[in-house]
mmCIF file with all atom_site columns, N, CA and C in Angstrom:
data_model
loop_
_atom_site.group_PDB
_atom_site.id
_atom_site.type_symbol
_atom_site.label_atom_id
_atom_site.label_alt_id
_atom_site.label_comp_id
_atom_site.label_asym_id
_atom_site.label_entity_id
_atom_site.label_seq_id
_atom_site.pdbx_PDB_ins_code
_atom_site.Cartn_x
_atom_site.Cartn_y
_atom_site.Cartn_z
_atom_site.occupancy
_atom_site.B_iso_or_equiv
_atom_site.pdbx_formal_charge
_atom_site.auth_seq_id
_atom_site.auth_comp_id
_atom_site.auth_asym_id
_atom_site.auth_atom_id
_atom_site.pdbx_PDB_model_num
ATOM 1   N N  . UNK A 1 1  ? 110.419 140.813 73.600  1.00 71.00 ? 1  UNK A N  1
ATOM 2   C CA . UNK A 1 1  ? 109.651 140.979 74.826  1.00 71.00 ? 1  UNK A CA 1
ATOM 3   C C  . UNK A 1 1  ? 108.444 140.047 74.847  1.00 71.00 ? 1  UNK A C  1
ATOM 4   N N  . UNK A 1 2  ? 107.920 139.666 74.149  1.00 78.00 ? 2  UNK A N  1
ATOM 5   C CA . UNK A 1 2  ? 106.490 139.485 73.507  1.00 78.00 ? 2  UNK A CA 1
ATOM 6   C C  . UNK A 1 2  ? 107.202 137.854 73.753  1.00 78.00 ? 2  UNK A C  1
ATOM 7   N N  . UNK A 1 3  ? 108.176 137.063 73.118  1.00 84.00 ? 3  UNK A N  1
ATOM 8   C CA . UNK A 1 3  ? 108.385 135.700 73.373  1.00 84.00 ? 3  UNK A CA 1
ATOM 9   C C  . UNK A 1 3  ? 109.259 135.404 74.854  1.00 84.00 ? 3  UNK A C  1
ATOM 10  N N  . UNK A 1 4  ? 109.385 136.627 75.411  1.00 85.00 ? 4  UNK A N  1
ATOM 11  C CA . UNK A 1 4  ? 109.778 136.156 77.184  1.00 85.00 ? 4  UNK A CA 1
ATOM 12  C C  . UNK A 1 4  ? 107.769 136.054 78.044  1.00 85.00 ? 4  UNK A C  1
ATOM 13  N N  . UNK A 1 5  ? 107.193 136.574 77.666  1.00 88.00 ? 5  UNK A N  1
ATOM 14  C CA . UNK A 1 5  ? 105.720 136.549 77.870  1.00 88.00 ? 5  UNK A CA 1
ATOM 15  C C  . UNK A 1 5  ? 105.579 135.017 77.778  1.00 88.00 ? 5  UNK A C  1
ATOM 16  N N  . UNK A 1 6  ? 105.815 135.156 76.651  1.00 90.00 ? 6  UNK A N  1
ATOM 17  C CA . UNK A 1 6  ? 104.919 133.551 76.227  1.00 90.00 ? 6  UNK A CA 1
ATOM 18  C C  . UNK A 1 6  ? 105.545 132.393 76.824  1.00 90.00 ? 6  UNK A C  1
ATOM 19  N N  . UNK A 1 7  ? 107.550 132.606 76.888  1.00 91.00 ? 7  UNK A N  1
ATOM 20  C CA . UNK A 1 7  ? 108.200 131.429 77.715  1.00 91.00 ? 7  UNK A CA 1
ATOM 21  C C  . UNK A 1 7  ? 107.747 131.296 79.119  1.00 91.00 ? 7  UNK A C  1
ATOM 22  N N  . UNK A 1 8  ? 107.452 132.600 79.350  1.00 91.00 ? 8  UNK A N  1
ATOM 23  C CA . UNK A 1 8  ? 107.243 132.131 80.968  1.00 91.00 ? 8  UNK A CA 1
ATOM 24  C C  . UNK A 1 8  ? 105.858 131.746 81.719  1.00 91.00 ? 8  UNK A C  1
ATOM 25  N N  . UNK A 1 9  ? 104.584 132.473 80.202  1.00 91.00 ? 9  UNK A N  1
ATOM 26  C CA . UNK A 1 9  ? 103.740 131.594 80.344  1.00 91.00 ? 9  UNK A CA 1
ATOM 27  C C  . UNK A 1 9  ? 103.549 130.049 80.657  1.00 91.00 ? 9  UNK A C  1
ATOM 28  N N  . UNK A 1 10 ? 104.450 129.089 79.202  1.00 93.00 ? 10 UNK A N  1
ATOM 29  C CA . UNK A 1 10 ? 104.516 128.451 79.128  1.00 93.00 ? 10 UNK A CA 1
ATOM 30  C C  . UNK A 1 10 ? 105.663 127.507 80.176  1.00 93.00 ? 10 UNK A C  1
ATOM 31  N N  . UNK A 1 11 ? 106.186 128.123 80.770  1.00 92.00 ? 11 UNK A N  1
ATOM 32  C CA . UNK A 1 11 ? 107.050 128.014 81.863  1.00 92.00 ? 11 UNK A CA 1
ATOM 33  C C  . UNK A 1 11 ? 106.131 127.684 83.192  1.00 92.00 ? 11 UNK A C  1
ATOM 34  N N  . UNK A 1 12 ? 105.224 128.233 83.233  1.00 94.00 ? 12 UNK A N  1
ATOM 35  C CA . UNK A 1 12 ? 104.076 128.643 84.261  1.00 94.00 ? 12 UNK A CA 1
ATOM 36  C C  . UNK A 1 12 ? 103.189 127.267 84.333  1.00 94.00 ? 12 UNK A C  1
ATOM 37  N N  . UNK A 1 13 ? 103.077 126.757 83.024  1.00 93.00 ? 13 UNK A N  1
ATOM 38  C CA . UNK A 1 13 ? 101.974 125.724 82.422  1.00 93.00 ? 13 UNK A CA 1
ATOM 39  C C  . UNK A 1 13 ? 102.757 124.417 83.005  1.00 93.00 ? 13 UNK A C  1
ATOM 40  N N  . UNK A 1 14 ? 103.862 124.280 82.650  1.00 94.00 ? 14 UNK A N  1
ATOM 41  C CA . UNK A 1 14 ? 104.520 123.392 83.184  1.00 94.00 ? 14 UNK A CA 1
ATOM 42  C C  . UNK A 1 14 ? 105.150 122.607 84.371  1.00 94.00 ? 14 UNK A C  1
ATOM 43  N N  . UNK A 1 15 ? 104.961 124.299 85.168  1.00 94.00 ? 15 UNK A N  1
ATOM 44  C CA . UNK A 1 15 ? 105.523 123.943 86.370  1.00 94.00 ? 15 UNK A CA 1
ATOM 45  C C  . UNK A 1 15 ? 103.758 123.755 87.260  1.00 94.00 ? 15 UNK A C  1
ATOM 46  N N  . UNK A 1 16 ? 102.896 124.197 86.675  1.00 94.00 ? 16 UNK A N  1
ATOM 47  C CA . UNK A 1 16 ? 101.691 123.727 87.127  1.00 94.00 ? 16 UNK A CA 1
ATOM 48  C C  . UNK A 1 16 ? 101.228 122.339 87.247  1.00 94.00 ? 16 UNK A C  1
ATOM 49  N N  . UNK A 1 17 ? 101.716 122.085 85.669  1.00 94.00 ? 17 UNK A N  1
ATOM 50  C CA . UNK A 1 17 ? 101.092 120.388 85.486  1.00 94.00 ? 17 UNK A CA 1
ATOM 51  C C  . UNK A 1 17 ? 101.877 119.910 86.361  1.00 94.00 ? 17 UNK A C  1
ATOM 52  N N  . UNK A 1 18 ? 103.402 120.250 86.879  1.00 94.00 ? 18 UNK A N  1
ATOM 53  C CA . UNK A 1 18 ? 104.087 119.325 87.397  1.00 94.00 ? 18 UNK A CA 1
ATOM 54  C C  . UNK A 1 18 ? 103.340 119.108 88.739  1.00 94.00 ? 18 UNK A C  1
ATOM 55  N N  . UNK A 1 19 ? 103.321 119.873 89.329  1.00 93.00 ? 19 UNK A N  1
ATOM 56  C CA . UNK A 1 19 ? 102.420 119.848 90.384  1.00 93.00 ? 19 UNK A CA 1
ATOM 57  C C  . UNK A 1 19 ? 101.444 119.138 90.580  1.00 93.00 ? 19 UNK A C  1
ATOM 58  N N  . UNK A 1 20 ? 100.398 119.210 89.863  1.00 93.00 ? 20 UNK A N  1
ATOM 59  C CA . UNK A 1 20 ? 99.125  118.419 89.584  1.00 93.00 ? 20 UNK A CA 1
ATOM 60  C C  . UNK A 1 20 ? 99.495  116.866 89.533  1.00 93.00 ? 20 UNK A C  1
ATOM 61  N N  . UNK A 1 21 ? 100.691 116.934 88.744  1.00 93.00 ? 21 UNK A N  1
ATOM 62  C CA . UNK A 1 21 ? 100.627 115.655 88.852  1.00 93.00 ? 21 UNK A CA 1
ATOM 63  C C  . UNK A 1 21 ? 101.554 114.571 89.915  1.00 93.00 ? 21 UNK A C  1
ATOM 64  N N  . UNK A 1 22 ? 102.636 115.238 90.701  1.00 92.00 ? 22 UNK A N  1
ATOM 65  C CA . UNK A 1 22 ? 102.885 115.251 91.715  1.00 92.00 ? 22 UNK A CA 1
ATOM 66  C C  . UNK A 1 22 ? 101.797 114.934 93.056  1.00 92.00 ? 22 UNK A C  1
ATOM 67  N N  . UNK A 1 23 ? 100.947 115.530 92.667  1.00 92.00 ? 23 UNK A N  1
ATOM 68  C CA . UNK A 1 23 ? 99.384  115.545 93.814  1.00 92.00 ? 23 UNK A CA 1
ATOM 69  C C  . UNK A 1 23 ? 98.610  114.462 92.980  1.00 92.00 ? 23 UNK A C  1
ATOM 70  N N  . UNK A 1 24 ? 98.429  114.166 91.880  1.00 91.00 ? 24 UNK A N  1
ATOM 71  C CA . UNK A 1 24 ? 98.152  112.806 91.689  1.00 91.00 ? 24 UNK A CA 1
ATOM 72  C C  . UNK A 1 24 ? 98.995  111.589 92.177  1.00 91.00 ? 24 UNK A C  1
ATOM 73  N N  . UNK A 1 25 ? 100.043 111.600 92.031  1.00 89.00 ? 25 UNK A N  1
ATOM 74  C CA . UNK A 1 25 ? 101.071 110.414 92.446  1.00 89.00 ? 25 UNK A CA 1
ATOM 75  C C  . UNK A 1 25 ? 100.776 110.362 94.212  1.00 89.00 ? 25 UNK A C  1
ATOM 76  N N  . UNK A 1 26 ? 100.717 111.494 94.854  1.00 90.00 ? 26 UNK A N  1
ATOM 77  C CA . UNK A 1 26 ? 100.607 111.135 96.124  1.00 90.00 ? 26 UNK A CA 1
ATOM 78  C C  . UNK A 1 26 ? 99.348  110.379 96.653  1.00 90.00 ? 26 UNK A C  1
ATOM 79  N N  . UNK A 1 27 ? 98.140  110.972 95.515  1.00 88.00 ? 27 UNK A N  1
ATOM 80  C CA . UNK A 1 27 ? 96.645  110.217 96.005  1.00 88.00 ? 27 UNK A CA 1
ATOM 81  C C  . UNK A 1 27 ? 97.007  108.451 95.786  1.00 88.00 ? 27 UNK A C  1
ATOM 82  N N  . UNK A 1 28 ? 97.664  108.553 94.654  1.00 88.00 ? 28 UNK A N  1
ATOM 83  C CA . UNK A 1 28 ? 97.800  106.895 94.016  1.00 88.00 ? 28 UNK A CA 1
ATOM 84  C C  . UNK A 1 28 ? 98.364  106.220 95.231  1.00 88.00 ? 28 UNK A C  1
ATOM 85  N N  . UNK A 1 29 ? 99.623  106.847 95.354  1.00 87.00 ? 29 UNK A N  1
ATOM 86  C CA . UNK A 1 29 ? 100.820 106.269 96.891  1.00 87.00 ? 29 UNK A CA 1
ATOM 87  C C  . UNK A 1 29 ? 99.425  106.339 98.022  1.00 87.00 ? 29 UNK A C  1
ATOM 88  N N  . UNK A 1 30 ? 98.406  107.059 98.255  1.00 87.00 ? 30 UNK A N  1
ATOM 89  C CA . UNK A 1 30 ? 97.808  106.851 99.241  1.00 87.00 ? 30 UNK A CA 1
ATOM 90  C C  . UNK A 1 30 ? 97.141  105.472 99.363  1.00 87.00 ? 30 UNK A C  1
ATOM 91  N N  . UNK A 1 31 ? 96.469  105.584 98.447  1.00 85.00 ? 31 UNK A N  1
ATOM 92  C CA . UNK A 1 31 ? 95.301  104.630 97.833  1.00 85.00 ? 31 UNK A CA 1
ATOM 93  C C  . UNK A 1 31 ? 95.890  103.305 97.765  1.00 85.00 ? 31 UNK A C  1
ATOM 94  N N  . UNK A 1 32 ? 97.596  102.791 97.501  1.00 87.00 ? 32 UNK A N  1
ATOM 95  C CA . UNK A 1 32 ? 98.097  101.800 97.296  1.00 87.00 ? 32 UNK A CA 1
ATOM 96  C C  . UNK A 1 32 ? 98.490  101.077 98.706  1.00 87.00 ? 32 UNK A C  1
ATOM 97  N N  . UNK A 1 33 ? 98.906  102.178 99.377  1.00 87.00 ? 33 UNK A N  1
ATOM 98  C CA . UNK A 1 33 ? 99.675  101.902 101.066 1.00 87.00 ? 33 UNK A CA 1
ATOM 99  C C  . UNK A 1 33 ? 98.187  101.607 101.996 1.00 87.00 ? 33 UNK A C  1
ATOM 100 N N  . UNK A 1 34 ? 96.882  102.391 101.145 1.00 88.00 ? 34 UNK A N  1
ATOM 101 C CA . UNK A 1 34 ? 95.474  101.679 102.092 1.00 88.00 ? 34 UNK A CA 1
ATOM 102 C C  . UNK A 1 34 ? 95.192  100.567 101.667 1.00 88.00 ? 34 UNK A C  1
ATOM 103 N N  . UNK A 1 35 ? 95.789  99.797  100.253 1.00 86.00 ? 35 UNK A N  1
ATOM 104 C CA . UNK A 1 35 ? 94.743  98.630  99.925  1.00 86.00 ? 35 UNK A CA 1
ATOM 105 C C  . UNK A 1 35 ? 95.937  97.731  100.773 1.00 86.00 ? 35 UNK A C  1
ATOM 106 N N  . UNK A 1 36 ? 97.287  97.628  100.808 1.00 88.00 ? 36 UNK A N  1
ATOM 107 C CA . UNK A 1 36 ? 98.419  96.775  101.127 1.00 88.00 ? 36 UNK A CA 1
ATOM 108 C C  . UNK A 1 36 ? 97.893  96.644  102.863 1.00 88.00 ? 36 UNK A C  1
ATOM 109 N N  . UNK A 1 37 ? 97.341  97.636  103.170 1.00 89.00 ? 37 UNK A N  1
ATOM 110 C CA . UNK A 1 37 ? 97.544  97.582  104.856 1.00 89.00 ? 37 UNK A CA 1
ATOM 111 C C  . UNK A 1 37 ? 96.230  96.914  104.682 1.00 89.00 ? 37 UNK A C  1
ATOM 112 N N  . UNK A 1 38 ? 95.506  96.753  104.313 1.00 91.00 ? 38 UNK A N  1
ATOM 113 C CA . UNK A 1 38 ? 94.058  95.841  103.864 1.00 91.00 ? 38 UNK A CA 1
ATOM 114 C C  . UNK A 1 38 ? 94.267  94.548  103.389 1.00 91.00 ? 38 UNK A C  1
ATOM 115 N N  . UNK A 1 39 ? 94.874  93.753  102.674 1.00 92.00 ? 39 UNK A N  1
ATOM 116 C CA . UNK A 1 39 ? 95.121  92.834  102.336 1.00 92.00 ? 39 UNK A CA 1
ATOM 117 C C  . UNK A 1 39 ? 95.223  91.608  103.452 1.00 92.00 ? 39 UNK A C  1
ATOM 118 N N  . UNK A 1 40 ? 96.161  91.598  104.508 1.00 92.00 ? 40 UNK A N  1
ATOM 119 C CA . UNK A 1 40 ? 96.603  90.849  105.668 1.00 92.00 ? 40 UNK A CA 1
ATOM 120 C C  . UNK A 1 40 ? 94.775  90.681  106.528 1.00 92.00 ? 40 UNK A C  1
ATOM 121 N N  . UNK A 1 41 ? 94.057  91.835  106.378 1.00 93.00 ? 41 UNK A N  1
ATOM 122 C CA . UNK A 1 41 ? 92.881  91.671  106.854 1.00 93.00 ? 41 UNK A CA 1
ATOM 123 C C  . UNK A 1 41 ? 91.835  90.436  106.045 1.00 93.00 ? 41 UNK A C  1
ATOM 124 N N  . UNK A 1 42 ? 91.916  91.407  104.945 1.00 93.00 ? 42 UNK A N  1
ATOM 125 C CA . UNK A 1 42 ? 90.854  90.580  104.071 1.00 93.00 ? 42 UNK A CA 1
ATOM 126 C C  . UNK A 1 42 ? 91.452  88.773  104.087 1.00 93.00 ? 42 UNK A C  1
ATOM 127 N N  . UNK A 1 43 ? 92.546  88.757  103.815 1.00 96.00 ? 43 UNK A N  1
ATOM 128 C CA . UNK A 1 43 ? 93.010  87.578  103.729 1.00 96.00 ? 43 UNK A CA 1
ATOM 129 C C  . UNK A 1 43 ? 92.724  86.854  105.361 1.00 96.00 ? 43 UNK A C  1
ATOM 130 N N  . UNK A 1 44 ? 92.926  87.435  106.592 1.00 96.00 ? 44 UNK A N  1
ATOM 131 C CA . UNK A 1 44 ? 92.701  86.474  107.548 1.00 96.00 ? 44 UNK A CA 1
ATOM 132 C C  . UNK A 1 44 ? 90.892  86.393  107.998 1.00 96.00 ? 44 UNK A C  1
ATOM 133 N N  . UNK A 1 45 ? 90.111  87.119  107.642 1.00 96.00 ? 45 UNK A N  1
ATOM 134 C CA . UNK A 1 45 ? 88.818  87.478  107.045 1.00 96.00 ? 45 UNK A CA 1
ATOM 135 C C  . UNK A 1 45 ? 88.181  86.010  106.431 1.00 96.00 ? 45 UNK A C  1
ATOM 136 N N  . UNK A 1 46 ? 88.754  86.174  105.152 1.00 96.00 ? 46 UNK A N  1
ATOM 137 C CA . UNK A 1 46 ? 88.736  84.952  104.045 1.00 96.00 ? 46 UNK A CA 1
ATOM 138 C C  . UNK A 1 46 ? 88.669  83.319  104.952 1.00 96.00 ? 46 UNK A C  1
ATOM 139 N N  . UNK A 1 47 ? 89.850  83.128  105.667 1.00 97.00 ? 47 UNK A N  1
ATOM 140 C CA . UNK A 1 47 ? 90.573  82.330  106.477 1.00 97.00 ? 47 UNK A CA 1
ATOM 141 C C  . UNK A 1 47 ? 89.430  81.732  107.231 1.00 97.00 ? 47 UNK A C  1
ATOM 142 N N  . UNK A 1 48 ? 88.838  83.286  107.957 1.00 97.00 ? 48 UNK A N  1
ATOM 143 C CA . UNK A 1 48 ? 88.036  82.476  109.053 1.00 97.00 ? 48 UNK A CA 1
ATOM 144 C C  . UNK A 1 48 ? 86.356  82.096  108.469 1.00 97.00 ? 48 UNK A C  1
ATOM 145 N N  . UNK A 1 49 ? 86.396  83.038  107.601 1.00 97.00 ? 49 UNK A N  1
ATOM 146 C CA . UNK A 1 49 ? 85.199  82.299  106.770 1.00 97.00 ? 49 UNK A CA 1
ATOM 147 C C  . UNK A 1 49 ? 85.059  81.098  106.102 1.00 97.00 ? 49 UNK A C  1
ATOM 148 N N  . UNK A 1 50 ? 85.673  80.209  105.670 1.00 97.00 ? 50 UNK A N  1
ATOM 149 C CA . UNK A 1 50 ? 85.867  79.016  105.593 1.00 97.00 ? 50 UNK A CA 1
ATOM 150 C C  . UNK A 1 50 ? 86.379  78.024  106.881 1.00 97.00 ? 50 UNK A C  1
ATOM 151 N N  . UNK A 1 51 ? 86.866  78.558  107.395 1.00 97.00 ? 51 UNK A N  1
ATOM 152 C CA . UNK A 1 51 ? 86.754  77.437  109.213 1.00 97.00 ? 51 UNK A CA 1
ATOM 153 C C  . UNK A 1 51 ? 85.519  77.543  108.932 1.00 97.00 ? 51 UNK A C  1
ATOM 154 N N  . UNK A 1 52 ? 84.748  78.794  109.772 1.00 97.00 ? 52 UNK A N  1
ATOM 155 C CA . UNK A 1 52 ? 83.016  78.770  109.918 1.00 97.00 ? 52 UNK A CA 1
ATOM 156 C C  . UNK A 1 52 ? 82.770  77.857  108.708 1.00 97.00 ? 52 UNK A C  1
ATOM 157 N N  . UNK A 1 53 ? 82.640  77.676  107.634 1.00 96.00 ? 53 UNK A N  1
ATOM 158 C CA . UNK A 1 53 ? 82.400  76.849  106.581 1.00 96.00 ? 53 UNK A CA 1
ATOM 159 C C  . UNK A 1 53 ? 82.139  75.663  106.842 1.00 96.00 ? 53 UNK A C  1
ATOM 160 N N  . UNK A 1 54 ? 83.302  74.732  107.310 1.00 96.00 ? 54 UNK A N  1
ATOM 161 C CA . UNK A 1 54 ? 84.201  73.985  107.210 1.00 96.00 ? 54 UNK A CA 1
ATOM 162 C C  . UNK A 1 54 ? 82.972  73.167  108.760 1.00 96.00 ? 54 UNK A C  1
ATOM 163 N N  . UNK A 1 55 ? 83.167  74.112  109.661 1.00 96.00 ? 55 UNK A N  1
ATOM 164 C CA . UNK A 1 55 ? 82.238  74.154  111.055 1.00 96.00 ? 55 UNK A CA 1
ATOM 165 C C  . UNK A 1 55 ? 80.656  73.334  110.550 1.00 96.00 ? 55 UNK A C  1
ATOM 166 N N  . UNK A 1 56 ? 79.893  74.157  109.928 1.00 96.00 ? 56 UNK A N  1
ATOM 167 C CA . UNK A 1 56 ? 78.841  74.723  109.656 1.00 96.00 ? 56 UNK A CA 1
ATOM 168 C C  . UNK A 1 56 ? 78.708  73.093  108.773 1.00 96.00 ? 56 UNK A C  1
ATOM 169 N N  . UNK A 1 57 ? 79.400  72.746  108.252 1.00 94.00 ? 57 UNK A N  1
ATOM 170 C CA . UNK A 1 57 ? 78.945  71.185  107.328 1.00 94.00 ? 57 UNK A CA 1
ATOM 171 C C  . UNK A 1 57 ? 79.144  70.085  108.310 1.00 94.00 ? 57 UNK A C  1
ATOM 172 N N  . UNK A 1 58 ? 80.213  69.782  109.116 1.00 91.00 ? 58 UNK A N  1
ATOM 173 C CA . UNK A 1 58 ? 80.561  69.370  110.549 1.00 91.00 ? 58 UNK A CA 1
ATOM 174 C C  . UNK A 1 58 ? 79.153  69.670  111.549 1.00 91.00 ? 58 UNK A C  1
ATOM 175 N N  . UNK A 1 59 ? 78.712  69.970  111.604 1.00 91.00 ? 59 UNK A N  1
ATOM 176 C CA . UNK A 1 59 ? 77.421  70.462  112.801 1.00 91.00 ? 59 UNK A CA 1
ATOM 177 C C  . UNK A 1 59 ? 76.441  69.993  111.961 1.00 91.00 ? 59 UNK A C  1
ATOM 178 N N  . UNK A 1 60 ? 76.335  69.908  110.619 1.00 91.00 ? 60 UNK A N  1
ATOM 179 C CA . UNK A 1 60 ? 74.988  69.625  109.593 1.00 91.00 ? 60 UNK A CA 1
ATOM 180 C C  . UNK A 1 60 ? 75.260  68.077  109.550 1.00 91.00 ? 60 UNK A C  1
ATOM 181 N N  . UNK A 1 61 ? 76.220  67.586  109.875 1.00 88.00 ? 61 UNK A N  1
ATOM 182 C CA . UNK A 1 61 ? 76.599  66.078  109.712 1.00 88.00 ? 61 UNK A CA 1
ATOM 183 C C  . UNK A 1 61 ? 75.753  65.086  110.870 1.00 88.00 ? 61 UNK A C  1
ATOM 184 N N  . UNK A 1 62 ? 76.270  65.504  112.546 1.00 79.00 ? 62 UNK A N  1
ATOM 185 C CA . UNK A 1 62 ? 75.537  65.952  113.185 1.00 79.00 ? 62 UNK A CA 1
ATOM 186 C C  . UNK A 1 62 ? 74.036  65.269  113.626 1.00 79.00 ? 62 UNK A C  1
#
């Protein structure tokens, strides 16, 4: 009786962590699908900051 206690404790422990870490994997999947949808930004971002650059020595020439 005493080691069905403890299996299903430990039964309990397991199916907890699974969880937990299930709800970690989804924050990660969040966090990965926000930086990817960010990238195309930052990169055309980048882009136009060097035109302006590019501008800005062109006008200093001038």
């Amino acid at each position: 009786m005493k080691q069905k206690h403890e299996t299903a404790r430990i039964d309990e422990k397991i199916s907890s962590l699974r969880n937990e870490m299930k709800s970690e994997f989804a924050v990660m999947n969040y966090r990965f699908d926000s930086l990817d949808q960010r990238i195309p930004v930052i990169e055309e971002i980048t882009a136009l900051k060097i035109k302006i650059a590019e501008m800005e020595k062109k006008l200093a020439m001038v």
